CSV table of C-alpha atoms and ligand atoms in Angstrom, one decimal:
chain,number,residue,atom,x,y,z
U,1,MET,CA,-4.3,93.1,39.3
U,2,LYS,CA,-0.9,94.0,37.7
U,3,GLN,CA,-0.2,94.1,34.2
U,4,LYS,CA,1.9,91.1,32.6
U,5,ASN,CA,4.7,92.3,31.1
U,6,ILE,CA,6.2,91.2,27.7
U,7,GLU,CA,9.7,89.0,28.5
U,8,LEU,CA,10.7,88.6,24.6
U,9,ILE,CA,9.4,88.5,21.2
U,10,LEU,CA,11.2,86.0,18.8
U,11,PRO,CA,10.9,85.9,15.2
U,12,PRO,CA,10.4,82.3,13.4
U,13,ARG,CA,13.6,80.4,13.3
U,14,GLU,CA,14.6,79.0,9.8
U,15,ALA,CA,12.2,76.0,8.7
U,16,HIS,CA,12.8,72.4,9.2
U,17,TRP,CA,11.0,69.4,7.8
U,18,VAL,CA,9.2,67.0,10.0
U,19,GLY,CA,8.9,64.0,7.4
U,20,ASP,CA,8.0,65.6,4.1
U,21,GLY,CA,4.7,67.0,5.0
U,22,PHE,CA,5.5,69.9,8.0
U,23,ARG,CA,7.5,72.5,7.0
U,24,VAL,CA,8.0,74.0,10.8
U,25,HIS,CA,9.6,76.7,12.8
U,26,ASN,CA,10.5,75.3,16.2
U,27,PHE,CA,10.2,77.6,19.0
U,28,ILE,CA,10.2,75.5,22.1
U,29,PRO,CA,12.6,74.3,23.0
U,30,ALA,CA,15.0,75.2,20.1
U,31,TYR,CA,15.4,79.0,21.4
U,32,LYS,CA,17.6,78.7,24.6
U,33,SER,CA,15.1,81.3,26.3
U,34,LEU,CA,12.2,78.8,25.5
U,35,SER,CA,13.5,75.9,27.3
U,36,MET,CA,10.9,73.1,28.3
U,37,LYS,CA,11.1,74.0,32.0
U,38,ARG,CA,10.7,77.8,31.3
U,39,LEU,CA,7.5,77.3,29.5
U,40,SER,CA,6.2,74.3,31.4
U,41,PRO,CA,3.8,72.4,31.0
U,42,PHE,CA,4.4,73.5,27.2
U,43,ILE,CA,7.3,71.6,26.0
U,44,LEU,CA,7.5,71.7,22.3
U,45,LEU,CA,6.0,73.9,20.0
U,46,ASP,CA,6.3,73.5,16.2
U,47,TYR,CA,4.9,75.9,13.6
U,48,ASN,CA,3.9,75.1,10.1
U,49,SER,CA,3.6,78.8,9.0
U,50,LYS,CA,1.3,79.3,6.3
U,51,TYR,CA,3.0,76.9,3.3
U,52,ASN,CA,1.5,76.1,-0.1
U,53,PHE,CA,1.6,72.5,-1.1
U,54,PRO,CA,1.2,71.3,-4.4
U,55,PRO,CA,-1.2,68.4,-5.4
U,56,SER,CA,0.2,64.9,-4.6
U,57,ALA,CA,-1.1,61.8,-5.3
U,58,THR,CA,0.9,60.2,-2.4
U,59,PRO,CA,-0.2,62.2,0.8
U,60,ARG,CA,3.0,63.8,2.4
U,61,GLY,CA,3.3,63.1,6.3
U,62,VAL,CA,5.7,61.6,8.9
U,63,GLY,CA,5.4,57.8,9.0
U,64,VAL,CA,5.0,55.5,12.2
U,65,HIS,CA,7.0,57.0,15.2
U,66,PRO,CA,6.4,56.8,19.0
U,67,HIS,CA,5.4,58.9,21.8
U,68,ARG,CA,5.4,58.7,25.7
U,69,GLY,CA,5.0,60.9,28.7
U,70,PHE,CA,3.2,63.9,27.4
U,71,GLU,CA,0.4,64.9,24.7
U,72,THR,CA,0.4,66.2,21.4
U,73,VAL,CA,-2.0,69.0,20.4
U,74,THR,CA,-2.5,69.6,17.0
U,75,ILE,CA,-4.1,73.0,16.0
U,76,ALA,CA,-5.1,73.2,12.5
U,77,TYR,CA,-5.4,76.7,10.5
U,78,LYS,CA,-5.6,75.3,7.3
U,79,GLY,CA,-5.3,72.0,5.8
U,80,LYS,CA,-6.5,68.3,6.9
U,81,VAL,CA,-4.4,65.7,8.6
U,82,GLU,CA,-5.0,62.2,9.4
U,83,HIS,CA,-3.7,60.5,12.4
U,84,HIS,CA,-3.8,56.7,13.0
U,85,ASP,CA,-2.1,55.1,16.2
U,86,SER,CA,-1.6,51.6,17.5
U,87,SER,CA,-4.5,51.5,19.8
U,88,GLY,CA,-7.0,52.1,17.0
U,89,GLY,CA,-7.6,55.8,17.4
U,90,GLY,CA,-7.0,58.2,15.1
U,91,GLY,CA,-9.0,60.7,12.8
U,92,ILE,CA,-9.2,63.8,10.6
U,93,ILE,CA,-8.9,67.2,11.7
U,94,ALA,CA,-9.2,70.2,9.4
U,95,ASP,CA,-9.7,74.1,9.3
U,96,GLY,CA,-10.4,75.0,12.6
U,97,ASP,CA,-10.1,72.1,14.6
U,98,VAL,CA,-7.9,70.6,17.1
U,99,GLN,CA,-6.5,67.1,18.1
U,100,TRP,CA,-5.6,66.5,21.5
U,101,MET,CA,-3.8,63.0,22.0
U,102,THR,CA,-2.7,61.8,25.3
U,103,ALA,CA,0.4,59.4,24.5
U,104,ALA,CA,1.0,58.7,28.0
U,105,ALA,CA,2.3,55.2,28.6
U,106,GLY,CA,2.9,55.2,25.0
U,107,VAL,CA,1.7,55.1,21.3
U,108,LEU,CA,2.9,54.7,17.8
U,109,HIS,CA,1.3,57.0,15.6
U,110,LYS,CA,1.5,58.5,11.9
U,111,GLU,CA,0.3,62.0,10.9
U,112,PHE,CA,-0.5,62.6,6.9
U,113,HIS,CA,-2.1,65.0,4.9
U,114,GLU,CA,-5.7,63.8,4.5
U,115,THR,CA,-5.7,61.7,1.1
U,116,GLU,CA,-8.6,63.7,-0.9
U,117,TRP,CA,-6.8,66.9,0.3
U,118,SER,CA,-3.6,66.0,-0.6
U,119,LYS,CA,-4.8,65.1,-4.1
U,120,LYS,CA,-5.8,69.1,-4.6
U,121,GLY,CA,-2.8,70.5,-2.6
U,122,GLY,CA,-3.6,74.1,-1.1
U,123,ASP,CA,-2.3,76.2,1.8
U,124,PHE,CA,-1.5,74.3,5.1
U,125,HIS,CA,-1.0,76.4,8.1
U,126,MET,CA,-1.1,74.1,11.7
U,127,VAL,CA,0.7,74.4,15.0
U,128,GLN,CA,2.1,71.2,17.3
U,129,LEU,CA,2.1,71.7,20.9
U,130,TRP,CA,3.4,69.4,23.1
U,131,VAL,CA,1.9,69.4,26.7
U,132,ASN,CA,4.1,67.6,29.6
U,133,LEU,CA,2.1,65.4,31.9
U,134,PRO,CA,2.9,65.2,35.8
U,135,ALA,CA,4.8,62.1,36.7
U,136,LYS,CA,1.8,60.4,38.3
U,137,ASN,CA,0.1,60.5,34.8
U,138,LYS,CA,3.0,59.7,32.4
U,139,MET,CA,2.0,56.1,32.6
U,140,ASN,CA,-1.7,56.6,31.8
U,141,GLU,CA,-3.5,54.8,29.0
U,142,ALA,CA,-3.3,56.6,25.9
U,143,LYS,CA,-6.1,58.5,24.6
U,144,TYR,CA,-7.7,61.1,21.9
U,145,GLN,CA,-9.8,64.0,21.9
U,146,ALA,CA,-11.0,65.0,18.8
U,147,ILE,CA,-12.0,68.6,19.3
U,148,THR,CA,-14.2,70.0,16.2
U,149,ASN,CA,-14.5,73.8,16.1
U,150,GLU,CA,-18.4,73.4,16.3
U,151,ASN,CA,-17.4,72.2,20.2
U,152,MET,CA,-15.0,74.8,21.2
U,153,GLY,CA,-16.2,77.7,23.7
U,154,LYS,CA,-16.7,80.6,22.2
U,155,TYR,CA,-16.8,84.3,23.5
U,156,TYR,CA,-18.0,86.6,21.1
U,157,LEU,CA,-16.6,90.2,21.5
U,158,LEU,CA,-19.2,93.1,21.2
U,159,GLU,CA,-19.9,94.9,17.8
U,160,ASN,CA,-18.7,92.2,15.4
U,161,ASP,CA,-15.3,92.4,16.7
U,162,GLY,CA,-14.7,88.6,16.6
U,163,LEU,CA,-14.4,86.1,19.2
U,164,VAL,CA,-12.2,84.1,21.4
U,165,GLU,CA,-12.2,80.3,20.7
U,166,ILE,CA,-11.6,78.2,24.0
U,167,ILE,CA,-10.0,75.1,23.4
U,168,ALA,CA,-8.7,74.3,27.1
U,169,GLY,CA,-9.5,76.1,30.0
U,170,GLU,CA,-12.1,79.4,30.6
U,171,TYR,CA,-12.2,82.5,29.0
U,172,LEU,CA,-14.7,85.2,31.0
U,173,GLY,CA,-16.8,82.4,31.9
U,174,VAL,CA,-16.6,80.3,28.9
U,175,LYS,CA,-15.3,77.0,29.1
U,176,GLY,CA,-13.1,74.8,26.5
U,177,PRO,CA,-14.0,71.3,26.0
U,178,ALA,CA,-10.4,69.7,26.4
U,179,SER,CA,-10.0,67.8,29.6
U,180,THR,CA,-6.4,68.2,30.8
U,181,PHE,CA,-4.0,66.9,33.6
U,182,THR,CA,-3.0,70.1,35.0
U,183,PRO,CA,-4.6,73.6,34.5
U,184,ILE,CA,-4.2,74.7,31.0
U,185,ASN,CA,-5.7,77.6,29.0
U,186,LEU,CA,-5.5,77.3,25.0
U,187,PHE,CA,-7.2,79.8,22.9
U,188,ASN,CA,-7.5,81.2,19.6
U,189,ALA,CA,-8.3,85.0,19.6
U,190,LYS,CA,-9.7,85.8,16.3
U,191,LEU,CA,-10.0,89.5,16.2
U,192,ASN,CA,-11.4,91.8,13.6
U,193,LYS,CA,-9.3,94.6,12.8
U,194,ASN,CA,-9.0,97.4,15.5
U,195,ALA,CA,-10.7,95.0,17.9
U,196,LYS,CA,-9.2,95.0,21.5
U,197,THR,CA,-9.5,92.3,24.4
U,198,GLU,CA,-7.9,91.7,27.7
U,199,PHE,CA,-6.7,88.6,29.0
U,200,SER,CA,-5.8,87.6,32.8
U,201,PHE,CA,-3.9,84.7,34.1
U,202,PRO,CA,-2.4,83.9,37.3
U,203,LYS,CA,1.1,85.5,37.8
U,204,ASP,CA,3.0,81.8,38.2
U,205,TYR,CA,1.5,80.3,35.0
U,206,ASN,CA,3.6,80.4,32.2
U,207,THR,CA,2.2,82.4,29.2
U,208,ALA,CA,2.9,82.7,25.5
U,209,ILE,CA,1.3,84.0,22.4
U,210,LEU,CA,2.0,83.0,18.7
U,211,VAL,CA,0.6,85.5,16.1
U,212,ILE,CA,-0.9,83.2,13.5
U,213,GLU,CA,-2.2,85.8,11.1
U,214,GLY,CA,-2.1,89.5,11.0
U,215,SER,CA,-0.2,91.9,13.2
U,216,ILE,CA,-1.1,93.0,16.6
U,217,LYS,CA,-0.3,95.3,19.5
U,218,LEU,CA,0.3,93.7,22.4
U,219,ASN,CA,0.1,95.8,25.6
U,220,SER,CA,1.8,98.8,23.6
U,221,GLU,CA,4.2,96.8,21.6
U,222,LEU,CA,3.7,95.9,18.2
U,223,VAL,CA,4.1,92.0,17.2
U,224,ALA,CA,4.4,90.8,13.6
U,225,GLU,CA,2.7,87.9,11.9
U,226,ASN,CA,4.3,84.7,12.8
U,227,ASN,CA,6.6,86.2,16.0
U,228,PHE,CA,6.3,84.4,19.1
U,229,VAL,CA,5.9,86.3,22.6
U,230,LEU,CA,7.0,84.7,25.8
U,231,MET,CA,5.1,86.9,28.5
U,232,ALA,CA,7.1,87.6,32.1
U,233,ASN,CA,5.7,85.9,35.2
U,234,ASP,CA,5.2,89.9,36.8
U,235,GLY,CA,1.7,90.2,36.6
U,236,GLU,CA,-1.8,89.1,35.5
U,237,ASN,CA,-3.2,91.0,33.0
U,238,PHE,CA,-2.4,91.8,29.3
U,239,ASN,CA,-4.3,93.0,26.0
U,240,ILE,CA,-4.1,92.2,22.7
U,241,GLN,CA,-5.4,94.6,19.9
U,242,ALA,CA,-5.6,93.4,16.0
U,243,LEU,CA,-3.9,96.1,13.9
U,244,GLU,CA,-5.5,94.1,10.9
U,245,ASN,CA,-7.7,90.8,10.9
U,246,ALA,CA,-5.7,88.6,13.3
U,247,ILE,CA,-5.4,85.0,14.8
U,248,VAL,CA,-3.5,84.8,17.9
U,249,LEU,CA,-2.8,81.6,19.6
U,250,ILE,CA,-3.0,82.3,23.4
U,251,MET,CA,-1.2,79.4,25.6
U,252,SER,CA,-1.2,79.7,29.6
U,253,GLY,CA,-0.7,76.7,31.9
U,254,LYS,CA,0.4,76.1,35.5
U,255,PRO,CA,4.2,75.0,35.6
U,256,ILE,CA,4.9,71.2,36.6
U,257,ASP,CA,7.3,71.7,39.0
U,258,GLU,CA,9.3,68.0,38.4
U,259,PRO,CA,12.5,67.1,36.7
U,260,ILE,CA,12.4,66.7,32.7
U,261,SER,CA,14.2,63.8,31.1
U,262,ALA,CA,13.7,64.1,27.4
U,263,TYR,CA,15.1,62.2,24.4
U,264,GLY,CA,13.6,62.5,21.0
U,265,PRO,CA,10.0,61.1,21.2
U,266,PHE,CA,10.1,60.6,25.1
U,267,VAL,CA,9.7,63.0,27.9
U,268,MET,CA,10.0,61.4,31.0
U,269,ASN,CA,11.4,62.5,34.7
U,270,THR,CA,14.6,60.5,34.6
U,271,GLU,CA,17.2,58.8,32.5
U,272,GLU,CA,16.4,55.4,33.5
U,273,GLU,CA,12.8,56.2,32.3
U,274,ILE,CA,14.0,56.8,28.9
U,275,VAL,CA,16.0,53.9,29.1
U,276,LYS,CA,13.0,52.0,29.8
U,277,ALA,CA,11.1,53.8,27.0
U,278,PHE,CA,13.5,52.7,24.6
U,279,ASP,CA,13.5,49.2,25.6
U,280,ASP,CA,9.5,49.2,25.6
U,281,PHE,CA,9.5,50.5,22.0
U,282,ASN,CA,12.2,48.2,20.9
U,283,SER,CA,10.5,45.1,22.6
U,284,GLY,CA,7.4,46.0,20.8
U,285,LYS,CA,5.5,47.2,23.9
U,286,PHE,CA,4.1,50.4,22.3
U,287,GLY,CA,1.8,48.0,20.3
U,288,HIS,CA,1.9,47.3,16.2
U,289,LEU,CA,0.8,49.8,13.5
U,290,GLU,CA,1.5,49.4,9.6
S,301,MN,MN1,3.9,62.4,16.5
């Protein structure tokens, strides 16, 4: 087993708003070095770094919009989000939970701060990750996986050093609850100051980490809060040490080696399929949502 080295450390870009409820730094694919291909199957990552929303009687968020061809994974660190979609699915996720929505053939959905949370306001801290689907599953039926913190796999480190939460995939024999279409590992490492732990993924898996809270040493390099690290495909093993109490999102997946044609909320394999997605959307085939 060889060490997996750091390819790039990237600071957050300037934030932009998605609707009026999500103040995000885009990492994938806005950075040239983080293209949809380079990090496949991860094709988009929007990071709402910790941001304080004042109380609001009207929940902030993003109104009805479509998706087709991939999955949206919302990881909540702080705050509460409510989702509704045209297939009747939806739910509320809060601090520590994950919502894994397979848009596949298509959904209309909306994403808002939960009403009661919105009235009080507070710190809001989330990630939305888009996971591509292989061509053979792009037109599957839409589905939801509500993954509460309770249901996540938990690997506890020794001596109160913290834990690794497994959302998808496997860490040292502990499995995560998410069902995925291609091999994916998605973990939150919640490490206490000075705790150190090792990760190992196949060399060809595209791998990245985002420091959600605190600062860490990755192999021997310092990585600051809110920074993103693209790992090289040159080995398997790397280690993370918390320099203060830290939360680190770790993603690693087998690349989907297929062409990507993307436009806005649609990610398909060909331009014809994008045109078809617009046609289907405009003719009401994505269903109906108020
Ligand atoms: Mn959406």
